[in-house]
Coordinates of C-alpha atoms in Angstrom, one line a residue:
X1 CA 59.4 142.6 129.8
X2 CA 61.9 140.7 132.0
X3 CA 61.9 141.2 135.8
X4 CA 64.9 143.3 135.8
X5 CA 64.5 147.1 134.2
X6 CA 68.3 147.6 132.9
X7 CA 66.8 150.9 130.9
X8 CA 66.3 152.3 134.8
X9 CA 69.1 155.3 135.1
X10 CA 70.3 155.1 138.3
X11 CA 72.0 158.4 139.4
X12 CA 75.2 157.5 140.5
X13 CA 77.0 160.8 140.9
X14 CA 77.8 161.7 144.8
X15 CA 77.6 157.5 145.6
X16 CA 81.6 157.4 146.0
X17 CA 81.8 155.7 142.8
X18 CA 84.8 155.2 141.2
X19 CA 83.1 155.5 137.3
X20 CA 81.4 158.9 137.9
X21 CA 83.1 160.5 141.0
X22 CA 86.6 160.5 140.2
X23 CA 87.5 159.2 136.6
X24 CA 89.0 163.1 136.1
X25 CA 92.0 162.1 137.6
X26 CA 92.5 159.1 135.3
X27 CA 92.8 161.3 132.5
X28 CA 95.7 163.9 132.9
X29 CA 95.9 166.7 130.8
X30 CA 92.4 166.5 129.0
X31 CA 89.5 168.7 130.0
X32 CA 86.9 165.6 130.8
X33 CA 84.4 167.8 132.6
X34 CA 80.5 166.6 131.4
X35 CA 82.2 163.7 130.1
X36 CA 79.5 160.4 130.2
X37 CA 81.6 158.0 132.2
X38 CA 82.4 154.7 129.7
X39 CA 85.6 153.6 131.2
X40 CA 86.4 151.3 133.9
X41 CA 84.5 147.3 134.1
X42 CA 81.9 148.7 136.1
X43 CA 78.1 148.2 135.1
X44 CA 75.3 151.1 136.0
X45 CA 72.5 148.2 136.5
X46 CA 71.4 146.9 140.2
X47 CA 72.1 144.0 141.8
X48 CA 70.0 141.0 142.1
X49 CA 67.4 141.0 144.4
X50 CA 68.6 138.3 146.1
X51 CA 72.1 139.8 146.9
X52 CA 70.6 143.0 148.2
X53 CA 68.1 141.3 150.4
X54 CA 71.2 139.0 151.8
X55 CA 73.3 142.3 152.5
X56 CA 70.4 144.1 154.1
X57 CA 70.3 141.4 156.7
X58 CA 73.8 141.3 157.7
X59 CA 73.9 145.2 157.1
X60 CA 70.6 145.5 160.1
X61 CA 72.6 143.4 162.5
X62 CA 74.7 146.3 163.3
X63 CA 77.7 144.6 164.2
X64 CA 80.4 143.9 161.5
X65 CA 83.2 141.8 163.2
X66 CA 85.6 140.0 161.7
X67 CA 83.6 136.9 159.6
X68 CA 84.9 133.4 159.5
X69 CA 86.7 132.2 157.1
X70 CA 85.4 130.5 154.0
X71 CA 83.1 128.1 154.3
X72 CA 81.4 125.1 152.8
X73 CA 78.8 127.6 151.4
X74 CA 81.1 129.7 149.6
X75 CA 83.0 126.4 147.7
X76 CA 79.3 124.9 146.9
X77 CA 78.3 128.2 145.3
X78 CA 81.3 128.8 143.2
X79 CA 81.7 124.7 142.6
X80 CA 77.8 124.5 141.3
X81 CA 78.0 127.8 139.1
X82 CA 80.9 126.7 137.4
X83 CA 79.9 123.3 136.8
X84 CA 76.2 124.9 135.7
X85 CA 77.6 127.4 133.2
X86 CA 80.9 126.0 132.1
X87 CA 80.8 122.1 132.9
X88 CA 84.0 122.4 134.6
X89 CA 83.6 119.9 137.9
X90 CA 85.8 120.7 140.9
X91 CA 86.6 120.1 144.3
X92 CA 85.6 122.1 147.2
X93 CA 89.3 122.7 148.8
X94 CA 90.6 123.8 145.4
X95 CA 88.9 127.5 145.6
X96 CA 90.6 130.1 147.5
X97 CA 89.1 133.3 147.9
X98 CA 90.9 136.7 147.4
X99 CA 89.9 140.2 147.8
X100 CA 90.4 140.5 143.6
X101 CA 91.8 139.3 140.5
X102 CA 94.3 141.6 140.0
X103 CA 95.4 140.9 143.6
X104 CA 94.9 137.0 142.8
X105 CA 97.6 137.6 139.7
X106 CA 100.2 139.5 141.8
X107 CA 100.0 136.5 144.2
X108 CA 101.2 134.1 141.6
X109 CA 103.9 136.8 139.7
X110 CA 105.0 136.6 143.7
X111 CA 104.7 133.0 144.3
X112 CA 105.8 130.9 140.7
X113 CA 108.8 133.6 139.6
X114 CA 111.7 135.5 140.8
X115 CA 112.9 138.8 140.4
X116 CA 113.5 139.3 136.7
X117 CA 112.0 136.9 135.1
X118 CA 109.5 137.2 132.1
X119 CA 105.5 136.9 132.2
X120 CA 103.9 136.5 129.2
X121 CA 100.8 138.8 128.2
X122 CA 99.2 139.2 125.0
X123 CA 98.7 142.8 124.1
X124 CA 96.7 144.5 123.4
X125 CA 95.4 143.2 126.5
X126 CA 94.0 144.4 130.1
X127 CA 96.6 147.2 131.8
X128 CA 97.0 146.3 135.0
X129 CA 98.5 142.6 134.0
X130 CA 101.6 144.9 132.7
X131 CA 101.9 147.9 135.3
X132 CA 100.7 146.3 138.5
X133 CA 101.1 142.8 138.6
X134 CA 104.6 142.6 136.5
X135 CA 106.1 146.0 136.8
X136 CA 105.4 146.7 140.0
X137 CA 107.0 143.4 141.1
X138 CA 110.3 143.7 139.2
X139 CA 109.7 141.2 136.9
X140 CA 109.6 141.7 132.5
X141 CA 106.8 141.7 130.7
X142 CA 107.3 139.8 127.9
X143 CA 104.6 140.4 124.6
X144 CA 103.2 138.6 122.4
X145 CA 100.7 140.7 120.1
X146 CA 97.4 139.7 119.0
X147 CA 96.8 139.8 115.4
X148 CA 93.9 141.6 113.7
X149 CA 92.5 140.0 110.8
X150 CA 89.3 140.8 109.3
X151 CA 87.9 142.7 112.2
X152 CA 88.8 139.6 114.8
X153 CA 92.1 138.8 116.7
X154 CA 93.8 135.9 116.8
X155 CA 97.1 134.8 118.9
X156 CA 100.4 134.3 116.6
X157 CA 101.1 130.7 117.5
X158 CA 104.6 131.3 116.1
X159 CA 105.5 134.2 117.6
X160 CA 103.6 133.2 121.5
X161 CA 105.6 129.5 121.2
X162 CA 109.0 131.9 120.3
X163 CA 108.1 134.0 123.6
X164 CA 107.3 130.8 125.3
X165 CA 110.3 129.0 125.0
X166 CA 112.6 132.0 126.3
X167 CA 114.8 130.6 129.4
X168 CA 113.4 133.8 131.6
X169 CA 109.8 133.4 130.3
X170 CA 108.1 131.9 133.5
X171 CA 104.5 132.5 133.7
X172 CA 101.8 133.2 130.9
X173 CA 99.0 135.6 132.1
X174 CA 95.8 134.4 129.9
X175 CA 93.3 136.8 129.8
X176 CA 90.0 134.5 128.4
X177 CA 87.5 136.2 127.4
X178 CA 90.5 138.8 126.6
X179 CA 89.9 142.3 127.7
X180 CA 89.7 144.3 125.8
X181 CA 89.3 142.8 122.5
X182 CA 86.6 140.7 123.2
X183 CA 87.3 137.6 122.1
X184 CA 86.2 133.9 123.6
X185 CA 88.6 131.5 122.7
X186 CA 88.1 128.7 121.1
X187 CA 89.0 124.9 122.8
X188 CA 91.3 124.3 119.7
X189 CA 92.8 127.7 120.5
X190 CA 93.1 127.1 124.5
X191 CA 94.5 123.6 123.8
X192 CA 97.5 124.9 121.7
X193 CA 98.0 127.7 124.1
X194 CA 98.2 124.9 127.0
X195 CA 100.4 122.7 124.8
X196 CA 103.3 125.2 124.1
X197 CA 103.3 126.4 127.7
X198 CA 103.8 122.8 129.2
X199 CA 106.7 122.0 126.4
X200 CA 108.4 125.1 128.0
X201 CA 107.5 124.9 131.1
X202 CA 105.5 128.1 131.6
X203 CA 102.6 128.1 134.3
X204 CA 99.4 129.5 133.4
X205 CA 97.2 132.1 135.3
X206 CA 93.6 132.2 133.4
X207 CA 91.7 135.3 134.4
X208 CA 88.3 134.1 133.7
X209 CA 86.8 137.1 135.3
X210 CA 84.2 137.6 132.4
X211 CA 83.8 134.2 131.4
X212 CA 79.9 134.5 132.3
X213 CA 79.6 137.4 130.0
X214 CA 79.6 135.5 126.7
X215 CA 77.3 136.6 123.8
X216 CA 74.7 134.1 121.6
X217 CA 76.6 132.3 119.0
X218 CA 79.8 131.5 121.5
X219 CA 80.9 129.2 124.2
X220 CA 83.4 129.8 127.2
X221 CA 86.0 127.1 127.4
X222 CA 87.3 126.7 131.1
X223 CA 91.2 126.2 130.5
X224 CA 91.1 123.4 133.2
X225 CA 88.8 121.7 131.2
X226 CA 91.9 121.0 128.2
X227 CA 95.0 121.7 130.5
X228 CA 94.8 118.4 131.5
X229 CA 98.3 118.8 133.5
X230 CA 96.8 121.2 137.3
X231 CA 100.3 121.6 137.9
X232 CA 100.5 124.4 135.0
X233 CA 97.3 126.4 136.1
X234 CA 95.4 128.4 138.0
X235 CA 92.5 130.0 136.9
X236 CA 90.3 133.1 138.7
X237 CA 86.8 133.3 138.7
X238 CA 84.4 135.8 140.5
X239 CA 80.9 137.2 140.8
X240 CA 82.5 140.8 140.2
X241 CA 82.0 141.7 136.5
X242 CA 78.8 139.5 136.2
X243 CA 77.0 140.8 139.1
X244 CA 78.3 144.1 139.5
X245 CA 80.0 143.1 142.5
X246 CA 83.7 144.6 142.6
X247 CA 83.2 147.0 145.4
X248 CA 82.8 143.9 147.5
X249 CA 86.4 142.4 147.2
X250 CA 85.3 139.2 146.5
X251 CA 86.7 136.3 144.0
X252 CA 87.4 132.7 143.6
X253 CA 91.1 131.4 142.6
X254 CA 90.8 127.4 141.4
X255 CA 94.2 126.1 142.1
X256 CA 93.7 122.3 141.6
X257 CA 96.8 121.3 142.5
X258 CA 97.6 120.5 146.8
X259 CA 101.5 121.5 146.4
X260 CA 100.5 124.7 144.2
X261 CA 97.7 125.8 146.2
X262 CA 100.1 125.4 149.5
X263 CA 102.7 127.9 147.4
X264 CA 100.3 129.9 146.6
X265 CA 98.5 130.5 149.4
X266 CA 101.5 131.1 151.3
X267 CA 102.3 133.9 149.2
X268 CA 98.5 135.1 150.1
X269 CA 99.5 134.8 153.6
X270 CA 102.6 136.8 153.6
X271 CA 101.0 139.4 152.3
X272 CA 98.5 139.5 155.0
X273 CA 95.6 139.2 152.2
X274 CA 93.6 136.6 154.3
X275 CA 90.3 137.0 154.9
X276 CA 87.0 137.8 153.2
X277 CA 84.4 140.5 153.0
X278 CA 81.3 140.1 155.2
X279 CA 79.3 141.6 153.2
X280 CA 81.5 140.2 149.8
X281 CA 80.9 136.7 150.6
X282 CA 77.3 136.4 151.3
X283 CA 76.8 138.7 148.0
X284 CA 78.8 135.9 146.1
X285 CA 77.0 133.0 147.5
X286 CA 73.9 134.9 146.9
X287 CA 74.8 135.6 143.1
X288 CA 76.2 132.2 142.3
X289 CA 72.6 130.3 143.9
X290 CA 69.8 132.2 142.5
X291 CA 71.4 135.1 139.9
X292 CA 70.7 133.0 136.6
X293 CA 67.3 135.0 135.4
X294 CA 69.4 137.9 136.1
X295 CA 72.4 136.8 134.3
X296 CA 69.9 135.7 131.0
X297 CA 68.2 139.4 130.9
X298 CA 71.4 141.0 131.1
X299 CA 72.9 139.1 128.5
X300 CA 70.2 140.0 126.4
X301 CA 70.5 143.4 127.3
X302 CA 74.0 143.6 126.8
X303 CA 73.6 141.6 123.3
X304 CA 71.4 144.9 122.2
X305 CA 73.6 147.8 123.2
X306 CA 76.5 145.9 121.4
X307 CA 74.6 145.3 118.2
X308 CA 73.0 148.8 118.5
X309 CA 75.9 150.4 119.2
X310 CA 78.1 148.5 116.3
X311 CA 75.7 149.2 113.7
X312 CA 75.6 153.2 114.8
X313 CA 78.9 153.2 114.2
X314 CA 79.5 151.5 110.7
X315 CA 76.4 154.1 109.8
X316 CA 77.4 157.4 111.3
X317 CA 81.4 157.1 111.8
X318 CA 83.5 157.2 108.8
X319 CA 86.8 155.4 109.0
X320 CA 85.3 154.3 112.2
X321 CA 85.4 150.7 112.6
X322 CA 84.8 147.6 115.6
X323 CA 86.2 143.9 116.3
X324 CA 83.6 141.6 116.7
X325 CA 82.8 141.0 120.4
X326 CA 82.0 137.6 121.3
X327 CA 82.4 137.9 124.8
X328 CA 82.3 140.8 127.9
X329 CA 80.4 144.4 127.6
X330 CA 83.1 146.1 125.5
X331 CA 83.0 147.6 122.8
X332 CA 87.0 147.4 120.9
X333 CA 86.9 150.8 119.2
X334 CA 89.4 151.3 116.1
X335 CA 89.6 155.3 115.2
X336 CA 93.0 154.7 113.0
X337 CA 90.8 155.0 109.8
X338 CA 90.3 159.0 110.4
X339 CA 93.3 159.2 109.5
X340 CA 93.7 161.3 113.2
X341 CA 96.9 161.3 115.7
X342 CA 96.1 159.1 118.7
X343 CA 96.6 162.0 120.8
X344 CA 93.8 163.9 118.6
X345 CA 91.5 160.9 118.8
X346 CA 92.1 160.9 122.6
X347 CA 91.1 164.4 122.3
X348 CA 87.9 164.5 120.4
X349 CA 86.6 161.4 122.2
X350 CA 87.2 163.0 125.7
X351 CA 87.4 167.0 125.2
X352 CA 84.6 167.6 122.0
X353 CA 82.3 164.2 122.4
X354 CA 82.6 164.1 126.6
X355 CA 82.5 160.7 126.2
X356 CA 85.2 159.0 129.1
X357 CA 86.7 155.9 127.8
X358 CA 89.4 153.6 128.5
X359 CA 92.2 154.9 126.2
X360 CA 93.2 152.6 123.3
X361 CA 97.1 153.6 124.2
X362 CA 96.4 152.5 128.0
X363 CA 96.8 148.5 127.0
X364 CA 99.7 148.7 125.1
X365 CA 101.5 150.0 121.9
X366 CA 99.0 147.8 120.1
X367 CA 96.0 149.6 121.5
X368 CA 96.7 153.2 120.0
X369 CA 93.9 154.7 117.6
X370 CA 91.7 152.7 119.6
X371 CA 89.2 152.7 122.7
X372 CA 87.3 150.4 124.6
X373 CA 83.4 151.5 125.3
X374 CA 81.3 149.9 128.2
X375 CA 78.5 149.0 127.5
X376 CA 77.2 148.3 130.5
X377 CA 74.6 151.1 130.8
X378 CA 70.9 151.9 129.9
X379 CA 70.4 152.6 126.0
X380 CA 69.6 156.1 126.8
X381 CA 73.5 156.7 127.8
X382 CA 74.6 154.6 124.7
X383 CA 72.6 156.5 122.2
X384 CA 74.0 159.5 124.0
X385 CA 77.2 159.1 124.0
X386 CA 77.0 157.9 120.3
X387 CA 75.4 160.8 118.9
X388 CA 78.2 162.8 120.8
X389 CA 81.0 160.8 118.6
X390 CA 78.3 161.4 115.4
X391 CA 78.8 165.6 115.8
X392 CA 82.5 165.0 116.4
X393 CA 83.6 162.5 113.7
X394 CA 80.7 162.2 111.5

């Protein structure tokens, strides 16, 4: 028995959260109502220690003012847990902090292209990349499907080099581990990703966001660490997914480069997105300095609903099948062998099993006939919500 009890249900329900309060509303016309909650990157474990006993002493001073602005402590936390878990060594004045990810990718759509022109995603691949941070920005989202082979995916060179070297293609959004697939690239695969974007002169943005969350057998590659050119790439780390942290609006952009960090934070800056979080940056620091017995028992954890869960399904679920995941708390769902509509797999999964899930059809063309499962949760709500799918499509 570790020191952390991740079987502990937690009642969320009337806590303002996002994953049990108010997912109806992401699902228009279906009747979600009972539904277990198995959408959004959100995990139903506690904290560590530490970071709770860090916010209770800010939280008892009573007076929550506007903090200062990042400080040496913030850069040495995020600087020693990268080097610690991913070797990648970097410089203190290289982090910025931003109040998200997805924020942190609209500030470089903004800041390294125009009105226009084309950002390259790999579908199927993590939603808001597509409706928030291109669309909503007027600029084209240019695609470059995954292939799935053998129950993995794997990037068409050909086709992401043909994507590449169109005159309007101007930025490459790397999702690594990729949401929702759940695949950790490999160097070989990161270094011929690099290669074709600096031939066409494409910058990378790496959303690292779940880079901590890799599973026995695999290793996160850092893009920095086989860019070798900083001028191409930034790449976004934070405390969020691994900890449990996104209510606290805290992450960490590494923009090696002094001329594209100046760029880019001036785009920060006119969109009035300085400053941190009081209670977001102390809850970082916190994670990044003592949260690595956490992060080992949740792993493990995390390791056994996944392997649980696959095995249920290749058992119980005819024409049921699941990609391999090597990396994040999802699980990559594929129904199409039912032989069912997407809409009437949308329906049994929400309206007969209750089970709320991030729809298949929500990250891209590529993504219908599936859905993506969090994991994230004590085994008594995986079992659960399994034996729900069992009465529906066993």
């Amino acid at each position: 028995m570790g020191k952390y009890n991740f079987d502990e249900v937690i009642e969320r329900r009337g806590t303002d959260s996002s994953k049990w309060d108010d997912f109806a509303a992401r699902f228009p016309g279906y009747d979600t109502s009972g539904a277990i909650p198995m959408w959004v990157a959100d995990m139903d474990f506690r904290v560590p220690n530490e970071v709770i006993e860090v916010i209770k002493k800010k939280a008892e001073l009573g007076i929550y003012g506007y903090p200062c602005r990042k400080g040496k402590e913030f850069d040495n936390a995020v600087k020693d847990w990268l080097l610690k878990r991913h070797g990648l060594q970097i410089e203190n004045d290289w982090v910025v902090a931003t109040p998200g990810v997805v924020a942190a990718v609209t500030y470089a759509v903004q800041a390294f292209t125009k009105e226009g022109d084309g950002v390259l995603i790999q579908p199927p691949v993590y939603y808001p990349f597509k409706d928030r941070c291109i669309k909503y920005n007027n600029r084209v989202a240019v695609e470059s499907p995954l292939i799935l082979k053998d129950g993995r995916y794997e990037i068409d060179f050909e086709d992401f080099e043909e994507k590449a070297a169109l005159e309007t293609t101007k930025l490459f959004i790397l999702c690594s581990p990729h949401n929702p697939v759940g695949r950790v690239w490999t160097k070989e695969e990161l270094q011929k990703v690099v290669e074709i974007c600096k031939k066409h002169n494409v910058f990378i943005f790496s959303d690292e966001i779940h880079s901590d969350l890799i599973l026995e057998g695999y290793q996160h590659t850092p893009t920095a660490l086989v860019s070798g050119d900083y001028k191409y790439l930034i790449a976004a780390y934070a405390p969020s997914k691994t900890f449990n942290l996104a209510g606290l609006k805290t992450s960490a952009i590494i923009v090696p480069d002094k001329e594209v960090r100046a760029q880019y934070i001036r785009r920060i800056n006119q969109n009035e997105a300085v400053g941190l979080n009081l209670f977001g940056a102390a809850a970082l620091e916190a994670a990044y300095n003592h949260g690595e017995e956490y992060l080992t028992e949740l792993l493990d954890y995390l390791k056994g609903n996944i392997d649980y869960a696959a095995a249920f399904i290749k058992e119980n679920l005819p024409g049921v099948s699941v990609s391999v995941t090597e990396g994040t708390y999802f699980l990559w769902v594929d129904f199409r062998g039912t032989g069912l509509s997407d809409r009437e797999i949308n329906k049994k999964i929400l309206e007969e099993a209750k089970v709320a899930v991030d729809l298949g059809e929500w990250f891209g063309e590529e993504g219908k006939g599936f859905a993506r499962f969090n994991l994230a949760c004590p085994r008594t709500i995986v079992v659960e919500a399994l034996n729900r799918l069992k009465k529906v499509f066993g």
